PDB file of C-alpha atoms in Angstrom:
ATOM      1  CA  THR A   1     158.088  34.119  -0.472  1.00 91.00           C
ATOM      2  CA  GLY A   2     159.561  34.471   2.845  1.00 93.00           C
ATOM      3  CA  ASP A   3     162.752  36.499   1.655  1.00 96.00           C
ATOM      4  CA  ALA A   4     163.501  38.887   4.320  1.00 95.00           C
ATOM      5  CA  ARG A   5     166.719  40.775   2.298  1.00 94.00           C
ATOM      6  CA  PRO A   6     164.899  43.203   1.512  1.00 95.00           C
ATOM      7  CA  PHE A   7     164.433  44.183   5.029  1.00 96.00           C
ATOM      8  CA  ASP A   8     167.502  45.168   5.964  1.00 97.00           C
ATOM      9  CA  ALA A   9     169.560  47.618   8.350  1.00 97.00           C
ATOM     10  CA  SER A  10     169.060  49.924   5.198  1.00 97.00           C
ATOM     11  CA  TRP A  11     165.094  49.298   5.091  1.00 97.00           C
ATOM     12  CA  ALA A  12     164.696  49.651   9.008  1.00 97.00           C
ATOM     13  CA  LYS A  13     166.364  53.040   8.740  1.00 98.00           C
ATOM     14  CA  ALA A  14     163.804  54.291   5.747  1.00 98.00           C
ATOM     15  CA  MET A  15     161.011  53.153   8.281  1.00 98.00           C
ATOM     16  CA  ARG A  16     162.043  54.657  11.226  1.00 98.00           C
ATOM     17  CA  ALA A  17     162.499  58.071   8.972  1.00 97.00           C
ATOM     18  CA  ILE A  18     159.175  57.568   7.448  1.00 95.00           C
ATOM     19  CA  VAL A  19     157.232  57.896  11.295  1.00 97.00           C
ATOM     20  CA  ARG A  20     159.462  60.479  12.928  1.00 94.00           C
ATOM     21  CA  THR A  21     158.460  62.513   9.326  1.00 92.00           C
ATOM     22  CA  PHE A  22     154.696  61.619  10.392  1.00 92.00           C
ATOM     23  CA  ARG A  23     154.684  62.615  13.917  1.00 92.00           C
ATOM     24  CA  GLU A  24     156.663  65.783  13.416  1.00 91.00           C
ATOM     25  CA  GLN A  25     153.819  66.332  10.652  1.00 89.00           C
ATOM     26  CA  GLN A  26     151.444  65.755  13.234  1.00 91.00           C
ATOM     27  CA  ARG A  27     152.020  68.432  14.693  1.00 89.00           C
ATOM     28  CA  LYS A  28     150.881  68.108  18.409  1.00 90.00           C
ATOM     29  CA  THR A  29     153.761  70.684  19.669  1.00 88.00           C
ATOM     30  CA  GLY A  30     153.738  73.351  16.987  1.00 85.00           C
ATOM     31  CA  PRO A  31     153.935  73.717  13.344  1.00 84.00           C
ATOM     32  CA  GLY A  32     156.766  71.527  12.835  1.00 84.00           C
ATOM     33  CA  PRO A  33     160.230  71.350  10.868  1.00 87.00           C
ATOM     34  CA  TYR A  34     159.307  72.000   7.315  1.00 85.00           C
ATOM     35  CA  ARG A  35     158.468  75.059   5.590  1.00 85.00           C
ATOM     36  CA  PHE A  36     157.657  76.023   1.715  1.00 83.00           C
ATOM     37  CA  ARG A  37     157.481  79.786   0.219  1.00 83.00           C
ATOM     38  CA  ARG A  38     157.691  80.685  -2.563  1.00 81.00           C
ATOM     39  CA  GLN A  39     156.489  83.961  -4.878  1.00 84.00           C
ATOM     40  CA  ALA A  40     153.626  83.478  -6.325  1.00 74.00           C
ATOM     41  CA  PRO A  41     150.623  85.486  -7.631  1.00 78.00           C
ATOM     42  CA  GLN A  42     147.756  82.772  -6.373  1.00 74.00           C
ATOM     43  CA  PRO A  43     148.105  82.284  -2.607  1.00 68.00           C
ATOM     44  CA  THR A  44     146.777  78.681  -3.839  1.00 69.00           C
ATOM     45  CA  GLU A  45     150.938  78.374  -5.141  1.00 74.00           C
ATOM     46  CA  THR A  46     152.372  78.312  -1.779  1.00 76.00           C
ATOM     47  CA  LEU A  47     152.161  78.041   1.813  1.00 80.00           C
ATOM     48  CA  LEU A  48     150.125  80.505   4.795  1.00 78.00           C
ATOM     49  CA  TRP A  49     153.360  81.817   6.284  1.00 82.00           C
ATOM     50  CA  GLY A  50     155.530  78.570   4.991  1.00 83.00           C
ATOM     51  CA  ALA A  51     153.615  75.929   7.024  1.00 84.00           C
ATOM     52  CA  GLY A  52     149.940  76.676   6.109  1.00 82.00           C
ATOM     53  CA  ASN A  53     146.736  77.657   7.807  1.00 81.00           C
ATOM     54  CA  PRO A  54     146.767  76.907  11.482  1.00 82.00           C
ATOM     55  CA  THR A  55     145.190  74.005  13.035  1.00 82.00           C
ATOM     56  CA  ARG A  56     144.246  71.937  15.707  1.00 86.00           C
ATOM     57  CA  PRO A  57     146.686  69.201  17.551  1.00 87.00           C
ATOM     58  CA  ILE A  58     144.191  66.663  17.088  1.00 90.00           C
ATOM     59  CA  GLY A  59     146.649  64.401  15.248  1.00 89.00           C
ATOM     60  CA  LEU A  60     145.991  63.932  11.953  1.00 89.00           C
ATOM     61  CA  ILE A  61     148.503  64.460   9.260  1.00 88.00           C
ATOM     62  CA  HIS A  62     148.801  67.720   7.933  1.00 85.00           C
ATOM     63  CA  SER A  63     149.403  68.191   4.028  1.00 80.00           C
ATOM     64  CA  GLY A  64     150.280  71.552   2.632  1.00 76.00           C
ATOM     65  CA  PHE A  65     149.456  69.992  -1.005  1.00 73.00           C
ATOM     66  CA  ARG A  66     146.838  68.950  -2.457  1.00 70.00           C
ATOM     67  CA  PRO A  67     147.747  65.532  -5.496  1.00 68.00           C
ATOM     68  CA  SER A  68     147.311  68.589  -7.810  1.00 68.00           C
ATOM     69  CA  ASP A  69     149.629  70.416  -6.441  1.00 64.00           C
ATOM     70  CA  ASP A  70     146.922  73.466  -5.211  1.00 66.00           C
ATOM     71  CA  ALA A  71     148.124  74.393  -1.647  1.00 64.00           C
ATOM     72  CA  CYS A  72     145.605  73.638   0.930  1.00 65.00           C
ATOM     73  CA  LEU A  73     143.524  75.634   2.813  1.00 66.00           C
ATOM     74  CA  TYR A  74     142.309  73.340   5.535  1.00 63.00           C
ATOM     75  CA  PRO A  75     145.819  71.045   6.185  1.00 61.00           C
TER      76      PRO A  75
END
């Protein structure tokens, strides 16, 4: 439509936060700042050490959970 009104300073700030989060979750220099742990009888209900299984720092974005809410064995 050519309407640039949605792309204001608030939108730009949100986009910077998204890119920052993606870069953090590439985990090139370590496990990153995000953790998730809970008491659960099933190991699929939480993440190993709060960050999930260790992986190689190849630049892919890590995801702790699949859309089904089961923890990913291979993030």
